[in-house]
GROMACS .gro file of C-alpha atoms in nm:
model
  353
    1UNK     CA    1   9.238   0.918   2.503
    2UNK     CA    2   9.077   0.831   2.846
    3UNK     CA    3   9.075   0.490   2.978
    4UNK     CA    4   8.780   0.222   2.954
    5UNK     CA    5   8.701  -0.057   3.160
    6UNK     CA    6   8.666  -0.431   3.074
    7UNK     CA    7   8.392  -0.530   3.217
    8UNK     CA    8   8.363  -0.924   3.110
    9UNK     CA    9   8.639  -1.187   2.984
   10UNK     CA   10   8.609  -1.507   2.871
   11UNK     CA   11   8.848  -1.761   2.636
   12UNK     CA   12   8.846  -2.051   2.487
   13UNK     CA   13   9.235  -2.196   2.464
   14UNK     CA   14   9.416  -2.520   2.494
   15UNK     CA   15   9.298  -2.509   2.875
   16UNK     CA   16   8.966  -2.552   3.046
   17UNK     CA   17   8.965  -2.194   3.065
   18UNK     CA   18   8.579  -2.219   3.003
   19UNK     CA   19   8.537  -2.385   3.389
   20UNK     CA   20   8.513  -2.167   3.697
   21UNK     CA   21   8.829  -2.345   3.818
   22UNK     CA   22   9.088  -2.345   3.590
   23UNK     CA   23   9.275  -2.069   3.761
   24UNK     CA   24   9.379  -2.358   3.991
   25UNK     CA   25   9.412  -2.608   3.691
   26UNK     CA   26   9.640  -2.474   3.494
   27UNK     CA   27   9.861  -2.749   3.303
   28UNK     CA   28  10.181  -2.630   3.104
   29UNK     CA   29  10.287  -2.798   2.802
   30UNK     CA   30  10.631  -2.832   2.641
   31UNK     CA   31  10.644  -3.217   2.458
   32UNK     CA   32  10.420  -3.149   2.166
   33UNK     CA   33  10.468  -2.916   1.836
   34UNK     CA   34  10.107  -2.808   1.823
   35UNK     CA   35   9.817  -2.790   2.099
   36UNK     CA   36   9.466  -2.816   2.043
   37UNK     CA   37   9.184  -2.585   2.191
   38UNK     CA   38   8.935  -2.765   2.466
   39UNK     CA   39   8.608  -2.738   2.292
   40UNK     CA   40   8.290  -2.682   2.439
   41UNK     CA   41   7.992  -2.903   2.337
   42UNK     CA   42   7.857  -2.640   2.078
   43UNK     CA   43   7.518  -2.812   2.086
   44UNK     CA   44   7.413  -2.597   2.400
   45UNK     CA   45   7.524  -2.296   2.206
   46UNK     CA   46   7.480  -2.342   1.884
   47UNK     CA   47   7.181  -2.475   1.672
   48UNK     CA   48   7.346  -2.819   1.463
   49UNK     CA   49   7.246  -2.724   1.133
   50UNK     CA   50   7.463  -2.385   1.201
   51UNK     CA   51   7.733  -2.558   1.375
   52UNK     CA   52   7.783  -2.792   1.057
   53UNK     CA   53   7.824  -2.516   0.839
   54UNK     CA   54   8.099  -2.324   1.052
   55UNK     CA   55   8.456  -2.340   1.114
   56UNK     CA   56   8.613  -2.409   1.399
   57UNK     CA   57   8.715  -2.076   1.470
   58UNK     CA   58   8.362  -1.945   1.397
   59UNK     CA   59   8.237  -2.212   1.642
   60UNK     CA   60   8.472  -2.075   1.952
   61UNK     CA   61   8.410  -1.711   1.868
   62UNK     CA   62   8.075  -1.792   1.886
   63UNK     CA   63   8.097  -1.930   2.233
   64UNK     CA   64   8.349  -1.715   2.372
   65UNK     CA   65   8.129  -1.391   2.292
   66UNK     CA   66   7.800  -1.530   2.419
   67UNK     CA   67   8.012  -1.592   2.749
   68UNK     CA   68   8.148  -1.287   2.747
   69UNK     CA   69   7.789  -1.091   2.642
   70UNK     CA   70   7.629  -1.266   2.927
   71UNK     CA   71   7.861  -1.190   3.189
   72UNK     CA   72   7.884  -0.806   3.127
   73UNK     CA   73   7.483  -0.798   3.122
   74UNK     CA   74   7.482  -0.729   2.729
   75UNK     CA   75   7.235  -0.845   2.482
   76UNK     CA   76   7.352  -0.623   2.205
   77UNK     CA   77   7.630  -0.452   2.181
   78UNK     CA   78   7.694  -0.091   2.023
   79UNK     CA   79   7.975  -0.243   1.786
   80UNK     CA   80   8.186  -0.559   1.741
   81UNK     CA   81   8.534  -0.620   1.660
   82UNK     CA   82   8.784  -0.919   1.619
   83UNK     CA   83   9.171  -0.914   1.541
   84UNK     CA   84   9.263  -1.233   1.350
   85UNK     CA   85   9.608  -1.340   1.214
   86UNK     CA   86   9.493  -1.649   1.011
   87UNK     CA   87   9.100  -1.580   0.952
   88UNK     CA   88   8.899  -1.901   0.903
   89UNK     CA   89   9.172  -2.060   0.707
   90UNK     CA   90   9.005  -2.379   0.762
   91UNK     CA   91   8.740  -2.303   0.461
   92UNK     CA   92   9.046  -2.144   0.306
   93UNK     CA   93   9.246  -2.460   0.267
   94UNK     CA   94   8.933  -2.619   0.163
   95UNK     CA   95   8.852  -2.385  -0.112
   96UNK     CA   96   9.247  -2.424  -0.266
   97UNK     CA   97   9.182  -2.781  -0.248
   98UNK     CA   98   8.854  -2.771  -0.468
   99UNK     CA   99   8.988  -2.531  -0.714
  100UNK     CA  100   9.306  -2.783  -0.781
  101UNK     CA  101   9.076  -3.147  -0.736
  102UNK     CA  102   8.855  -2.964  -0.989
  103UNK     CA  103   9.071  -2.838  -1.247
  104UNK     CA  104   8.945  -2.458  -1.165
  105UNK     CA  105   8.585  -2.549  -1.260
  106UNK     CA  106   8.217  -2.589  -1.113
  107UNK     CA  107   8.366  -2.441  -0.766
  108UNK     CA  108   8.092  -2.432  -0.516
  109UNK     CA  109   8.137  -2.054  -0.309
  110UNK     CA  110   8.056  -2.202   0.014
  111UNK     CA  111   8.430  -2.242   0.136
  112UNK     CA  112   8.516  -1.938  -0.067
  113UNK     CA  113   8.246  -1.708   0.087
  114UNK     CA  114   8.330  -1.864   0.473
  115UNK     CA  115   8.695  -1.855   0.408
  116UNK     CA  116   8.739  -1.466   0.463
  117UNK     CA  117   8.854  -1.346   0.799
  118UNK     CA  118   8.594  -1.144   0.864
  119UNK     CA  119   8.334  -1.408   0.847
  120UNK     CA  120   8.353  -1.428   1.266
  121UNK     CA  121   8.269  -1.101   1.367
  122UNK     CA  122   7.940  -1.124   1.044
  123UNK     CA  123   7.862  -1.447   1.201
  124UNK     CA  124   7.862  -1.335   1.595
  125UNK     CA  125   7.638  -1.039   1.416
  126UNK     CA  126   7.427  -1.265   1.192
  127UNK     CA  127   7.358  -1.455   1.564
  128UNK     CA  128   7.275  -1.113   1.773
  129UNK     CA  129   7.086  -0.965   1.508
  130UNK     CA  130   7.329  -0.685   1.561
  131UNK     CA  131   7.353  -0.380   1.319
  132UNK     CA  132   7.606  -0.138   1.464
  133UNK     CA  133   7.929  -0.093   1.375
  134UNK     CA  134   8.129  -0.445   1.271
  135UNK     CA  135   8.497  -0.436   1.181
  136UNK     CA  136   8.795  -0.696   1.146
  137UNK     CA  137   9.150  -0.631   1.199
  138UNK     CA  138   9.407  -0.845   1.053
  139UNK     CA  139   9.774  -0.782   1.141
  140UNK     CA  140   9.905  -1.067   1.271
  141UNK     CA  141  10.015  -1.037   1.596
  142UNK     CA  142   9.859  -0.718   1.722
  143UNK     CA  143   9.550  -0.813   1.551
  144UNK     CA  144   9.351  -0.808   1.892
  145UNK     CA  145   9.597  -0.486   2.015
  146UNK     CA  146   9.427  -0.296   1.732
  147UNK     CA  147   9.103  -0.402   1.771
  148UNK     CA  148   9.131  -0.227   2.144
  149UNK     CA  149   9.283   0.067   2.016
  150UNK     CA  150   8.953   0.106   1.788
  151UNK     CA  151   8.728   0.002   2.044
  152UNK     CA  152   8.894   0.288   2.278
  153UNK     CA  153   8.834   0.493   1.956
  154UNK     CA  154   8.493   0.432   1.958
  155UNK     CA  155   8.394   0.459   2.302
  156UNK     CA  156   8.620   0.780   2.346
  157UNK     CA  157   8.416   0.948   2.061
  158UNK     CA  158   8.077   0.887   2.176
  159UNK     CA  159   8.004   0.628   1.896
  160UNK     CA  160   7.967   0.366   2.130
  161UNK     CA  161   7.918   0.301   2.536
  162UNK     CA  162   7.981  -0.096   2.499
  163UNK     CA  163   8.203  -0.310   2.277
  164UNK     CA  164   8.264  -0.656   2.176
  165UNK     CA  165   8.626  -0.692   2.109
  166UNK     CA  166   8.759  -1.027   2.053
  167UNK     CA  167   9.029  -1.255   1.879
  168UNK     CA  168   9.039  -1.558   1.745
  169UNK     CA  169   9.242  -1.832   1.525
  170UNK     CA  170   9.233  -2.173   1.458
  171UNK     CA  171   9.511  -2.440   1.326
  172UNK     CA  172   9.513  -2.619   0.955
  173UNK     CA  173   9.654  -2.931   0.862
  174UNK     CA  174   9.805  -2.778   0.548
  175UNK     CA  175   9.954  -2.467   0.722
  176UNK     CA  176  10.078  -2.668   1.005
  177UNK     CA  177  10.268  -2.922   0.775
  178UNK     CA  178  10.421  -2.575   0.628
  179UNK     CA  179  10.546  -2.373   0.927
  180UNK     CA  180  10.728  -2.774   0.992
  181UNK     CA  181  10.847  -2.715   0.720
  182UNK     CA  182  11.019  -2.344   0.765
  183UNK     CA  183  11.109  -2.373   1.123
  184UNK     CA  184  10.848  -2.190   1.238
  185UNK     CA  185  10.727  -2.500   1.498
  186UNK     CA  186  10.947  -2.681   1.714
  187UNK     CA  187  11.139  -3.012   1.552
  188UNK     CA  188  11.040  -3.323   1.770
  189UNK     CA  189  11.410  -3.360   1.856
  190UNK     CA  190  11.454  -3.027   2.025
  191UNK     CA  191  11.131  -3.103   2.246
  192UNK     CA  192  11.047  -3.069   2.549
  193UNK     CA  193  11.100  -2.695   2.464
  194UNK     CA  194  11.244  -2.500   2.761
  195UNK     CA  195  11.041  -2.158   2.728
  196UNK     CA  196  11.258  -1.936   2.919
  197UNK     CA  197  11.654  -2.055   2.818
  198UNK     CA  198  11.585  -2.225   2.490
  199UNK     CA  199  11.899  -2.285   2.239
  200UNK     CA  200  11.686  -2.380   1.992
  201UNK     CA  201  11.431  -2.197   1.706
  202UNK     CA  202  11.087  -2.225   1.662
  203UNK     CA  203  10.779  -2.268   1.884
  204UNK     CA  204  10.484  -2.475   1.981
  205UNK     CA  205  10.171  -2.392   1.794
  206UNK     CA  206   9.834  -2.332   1.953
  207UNK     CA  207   9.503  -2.203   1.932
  208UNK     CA  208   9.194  -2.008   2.102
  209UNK     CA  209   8.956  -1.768   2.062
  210UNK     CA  210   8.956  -1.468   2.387
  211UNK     CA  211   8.623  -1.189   2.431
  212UNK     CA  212   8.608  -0.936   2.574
  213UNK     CA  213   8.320  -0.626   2.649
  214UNK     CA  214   8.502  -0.299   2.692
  215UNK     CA  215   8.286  -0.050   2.839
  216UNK     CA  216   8.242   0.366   2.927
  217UNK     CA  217   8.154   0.268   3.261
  218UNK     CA  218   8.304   0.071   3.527
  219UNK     CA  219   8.038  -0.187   3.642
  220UNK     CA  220   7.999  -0.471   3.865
  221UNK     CA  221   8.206  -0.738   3.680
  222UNK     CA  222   8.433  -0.501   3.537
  223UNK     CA  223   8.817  -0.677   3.554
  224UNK     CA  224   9.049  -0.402   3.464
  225UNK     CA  225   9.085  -0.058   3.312
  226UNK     CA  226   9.219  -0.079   2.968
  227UNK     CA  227   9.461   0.211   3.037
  228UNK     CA  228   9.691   0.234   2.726
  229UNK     CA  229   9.817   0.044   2.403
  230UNK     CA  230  10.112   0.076   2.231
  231UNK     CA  231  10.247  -0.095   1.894
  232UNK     CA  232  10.548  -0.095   1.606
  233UNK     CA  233  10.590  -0.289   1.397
  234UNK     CA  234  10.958  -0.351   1.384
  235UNK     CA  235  11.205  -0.311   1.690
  236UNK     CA  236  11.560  -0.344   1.704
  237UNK     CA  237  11.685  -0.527   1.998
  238UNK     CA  238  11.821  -0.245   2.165
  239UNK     CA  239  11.528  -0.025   2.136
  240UNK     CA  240  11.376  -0.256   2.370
  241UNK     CA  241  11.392  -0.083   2.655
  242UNK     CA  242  11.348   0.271   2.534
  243UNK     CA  243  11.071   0.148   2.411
  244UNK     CA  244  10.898   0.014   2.725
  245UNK     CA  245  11.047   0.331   2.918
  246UNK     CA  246  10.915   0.560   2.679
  247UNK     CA  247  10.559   0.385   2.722
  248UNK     CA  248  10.555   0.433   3.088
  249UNK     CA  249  10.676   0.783   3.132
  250UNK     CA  250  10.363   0.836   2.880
  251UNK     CA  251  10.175   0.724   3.144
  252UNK     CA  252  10.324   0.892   3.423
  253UNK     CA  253  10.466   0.544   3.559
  254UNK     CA  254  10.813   0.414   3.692
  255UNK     CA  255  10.960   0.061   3.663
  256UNK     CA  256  10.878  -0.011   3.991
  257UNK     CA  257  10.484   0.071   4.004
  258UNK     CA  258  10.446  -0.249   3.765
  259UNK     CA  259  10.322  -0.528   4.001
  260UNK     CA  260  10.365  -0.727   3.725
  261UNK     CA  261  10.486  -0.803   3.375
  262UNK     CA  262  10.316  -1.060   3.150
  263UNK     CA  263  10.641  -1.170   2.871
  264UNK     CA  264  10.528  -1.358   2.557
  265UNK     CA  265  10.859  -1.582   2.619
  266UNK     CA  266  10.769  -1.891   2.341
  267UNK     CA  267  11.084  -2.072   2.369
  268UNK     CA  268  11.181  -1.957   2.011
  269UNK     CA  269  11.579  -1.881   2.131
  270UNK     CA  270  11.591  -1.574   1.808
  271UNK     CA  271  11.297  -1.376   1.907
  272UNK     CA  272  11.273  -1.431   2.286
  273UNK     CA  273  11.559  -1.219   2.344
  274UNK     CA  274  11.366  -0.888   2.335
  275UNK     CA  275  11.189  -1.077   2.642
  276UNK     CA  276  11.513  -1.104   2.818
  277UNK     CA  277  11.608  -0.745   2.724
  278UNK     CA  278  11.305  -0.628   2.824
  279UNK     CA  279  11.245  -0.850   3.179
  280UNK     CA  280  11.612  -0.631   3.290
  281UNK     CA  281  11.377  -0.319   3.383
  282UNK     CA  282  11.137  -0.503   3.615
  283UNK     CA  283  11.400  -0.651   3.884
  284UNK     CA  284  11.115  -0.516   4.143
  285UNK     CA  285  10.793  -0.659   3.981
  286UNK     CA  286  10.647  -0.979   3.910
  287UNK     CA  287  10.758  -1.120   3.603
  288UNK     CA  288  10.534  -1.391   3.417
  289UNK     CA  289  10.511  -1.564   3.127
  290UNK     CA  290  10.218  -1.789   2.968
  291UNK     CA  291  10.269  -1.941   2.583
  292UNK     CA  292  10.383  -2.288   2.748
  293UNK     CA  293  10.019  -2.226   2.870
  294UNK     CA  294   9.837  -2.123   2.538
  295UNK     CA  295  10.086  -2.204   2.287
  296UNK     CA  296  10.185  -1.980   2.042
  297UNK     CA  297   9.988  -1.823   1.718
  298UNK     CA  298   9.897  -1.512   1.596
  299UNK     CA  299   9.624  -1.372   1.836
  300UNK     CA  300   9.814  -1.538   2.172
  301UNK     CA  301   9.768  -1.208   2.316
  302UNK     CA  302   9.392  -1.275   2.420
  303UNK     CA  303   9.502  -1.581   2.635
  304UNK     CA  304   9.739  -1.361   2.837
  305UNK     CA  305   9.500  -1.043   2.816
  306UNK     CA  306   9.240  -1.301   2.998
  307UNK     CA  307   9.491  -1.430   3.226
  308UNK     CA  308   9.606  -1.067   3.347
  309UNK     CA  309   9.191  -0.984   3.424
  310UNK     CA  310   9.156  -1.272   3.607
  311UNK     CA  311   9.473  -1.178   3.805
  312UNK     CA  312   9.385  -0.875   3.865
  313UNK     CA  313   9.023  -0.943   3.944
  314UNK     CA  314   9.148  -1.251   4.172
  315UNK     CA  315   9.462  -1.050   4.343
  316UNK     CA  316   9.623  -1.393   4.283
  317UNK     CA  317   9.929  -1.529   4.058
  318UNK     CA  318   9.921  -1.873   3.944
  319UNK     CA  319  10.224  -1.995   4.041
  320UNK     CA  320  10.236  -2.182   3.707
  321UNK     CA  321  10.358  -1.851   3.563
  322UNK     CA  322  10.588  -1.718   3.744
  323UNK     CA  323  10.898  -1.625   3.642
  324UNK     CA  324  11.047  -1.500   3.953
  325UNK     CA  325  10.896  -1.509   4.271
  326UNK     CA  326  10.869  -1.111   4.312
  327UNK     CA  327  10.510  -1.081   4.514
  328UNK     CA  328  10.336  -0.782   4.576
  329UNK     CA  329  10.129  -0.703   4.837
  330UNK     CA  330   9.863  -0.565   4.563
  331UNK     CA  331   9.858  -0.589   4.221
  332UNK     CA  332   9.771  -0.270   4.056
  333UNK     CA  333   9.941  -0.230   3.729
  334UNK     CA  334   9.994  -0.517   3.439
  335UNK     CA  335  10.209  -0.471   3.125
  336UNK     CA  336  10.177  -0.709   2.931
  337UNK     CA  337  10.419  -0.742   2.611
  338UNK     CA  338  10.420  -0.943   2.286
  339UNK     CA  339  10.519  -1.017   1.939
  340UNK     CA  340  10.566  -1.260   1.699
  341UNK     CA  341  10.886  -1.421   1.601
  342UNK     CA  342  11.028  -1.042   1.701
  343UNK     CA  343  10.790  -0.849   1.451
  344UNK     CA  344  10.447  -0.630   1.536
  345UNK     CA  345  10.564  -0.571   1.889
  346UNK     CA  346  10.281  -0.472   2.159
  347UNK     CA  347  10.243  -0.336   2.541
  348UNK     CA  348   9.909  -0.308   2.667
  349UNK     CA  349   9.900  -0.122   3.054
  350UNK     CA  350   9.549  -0.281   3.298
  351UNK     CA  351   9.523  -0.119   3.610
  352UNK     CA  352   9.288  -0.247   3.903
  353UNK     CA  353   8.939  -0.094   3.939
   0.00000   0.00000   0.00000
């Protein structure tokens, strides 16, 4: 499978990352259990009587995609598809609430109908008046990984020369009060969470929505070449490595021709030991990190795929990130690795254009 280029990026998160300057604005975050995405004022994208009829995640998928469509020159594109973890479950939570409040009767569909996760790629669709090919991918944490993989697909088989590929998920009330209650965020005594040598479990929440136009060609605003994807779904801890090495070598790479590595440390102390494991093989490159940026939730992958075009585009580290202070003269290859509480694990290899 030969490589594609992305040729526009653009994200929505729990920083400004909609300004021209946030690269130099970046503000980490370790005293609260969940973050909240900065919003844009969806009146200059989206008509009202729409906007009061979507979710939230519809809203910044909506946004995110028109940025990313009008950078890369695109009015329509030959196919669109999102990775989701949680879907809109906004409309979800608002459905289960009607069906209890009304004893299982005289539902209206609306919440029902928005509530399925692949209402945001219909609705970014709906918008363009687009017809091609439209697909969804939900599996939680390489949700977005996926979606590339297809879009590669896609382009690689002549079904399409331009893609939208995006991912997106939004916080609830109802689930937040849940993963509370399981562990799964950060208790308010064990804050401020220390992301790289926590001793305690669970994480800080966030949200976003990350686009991206994948493309045959290489073009003018082109960021990276997507080069290769890898994912499993289970790991054990000391497969870690074998795993990354065995990525590489597929690639015809060593260790030491990563300029950088982009580690999905969330200050979860069970999981982010495959991070440690796995930072042992880069003693030469860059090593970063970026979920005390973005916060952690299912598709937290699109903040840090966004981060690693703009780095590469830029030939700059934020500082903000940085692990270790390993700098390279030029920054030509990115790995970037993820999971979720140490299930669905991903690498995804950009190279400079």
């Amino acid at each position: 499978m030969s490589a594609v280029y992305i040729n526009s990026a653009a994200c929505i998160s729990v920083q400004d990352t909609l300004k021209d300057d946030f690269f130099k604005n970046l503000k980490p975050e370790n005293t609260v259990q969940i973050l909240k995405a900065i919003e844009p004022n969806y009146k200059e994208f989206i008509p009202p009587a729409a906007s009061r009829r979507m979710s939230k995640t519809v809203k910044m998928s909506s946004v995110a995609s028109q940025y990313a469509l009008k950078e890369a020159g695109i009015e329509n594109p030959d196919a669109i598809i999102v990775g989701t973890g949680m879907g809109c479950s906004q409309d979800s939570e608002k459905f289960l609430k009607n069906v209890i409040e009304n004893n299982e009767e005289f539902l209206t569909p609306t919440y029902f109908i928005q509530s399925t996760h692949n209402t945001v790629a219909g609705q970014i669709a709906l918008g363009l008046q687009c017809h091609a090919y439209n697909f969804t991918y939900v599996n939680t944490s390489s949700s977005l990984e996926f979606s590339f993989l297809d879009a590669k697909l896609q382009i690689n088989d002549g079904e399409a020369e331009q893609v939208l590929v995006g991912s997106c998920d939004e916080q609830t009330d109802r689930t937040m009060e849940l993963y509370k209650l399981n562990n799964t965020i950060k208790k308010e005594g064990n804050l401020p969470a220390d992301f790289l040598n926590s001793q305690t479990e669970g994480v800080i929440w966030g949200e976003g929505a990350s686009f991206f136009v994948v493309g045959k060609e290489k073009t003018e605003t082109s960021y990276a070449k997507l080069e290769d994807i890898q994912i499993i779904n289970e790991l054990n801890l000391e497969e870690t490595q074998s795993f990354i090495q065995d990525f590489l070598a597929k690639n015809n790479l060593k260790n030491n021709e990563i300029d950088a590595v982009i580690l999905g440390f969330s200050g979860d102390s069970e999981s982010d030991i495959y991070y440690k494991k796995a930072s042992e093989l880069f003693q030469n490159s860059s090593l970063l990190y970026f979920k005390h940026l973005s916060g952690e939730f299912n598709t937290a992958s699109g903040f840090s795929t966004f981060m690693a075009c703009q780095i590469l585009k830029n030939q700059e580290i934020p500082e903000v990130m940085m692990i270790n202070f390993v700098n390279k003269p030029e920054i030509k290859n990115i790995l970037l690795y993820n999971h979720l509480g140490g299930k669905d694990h991903s690498l995804v290899l950009l190279k400079n254009v």
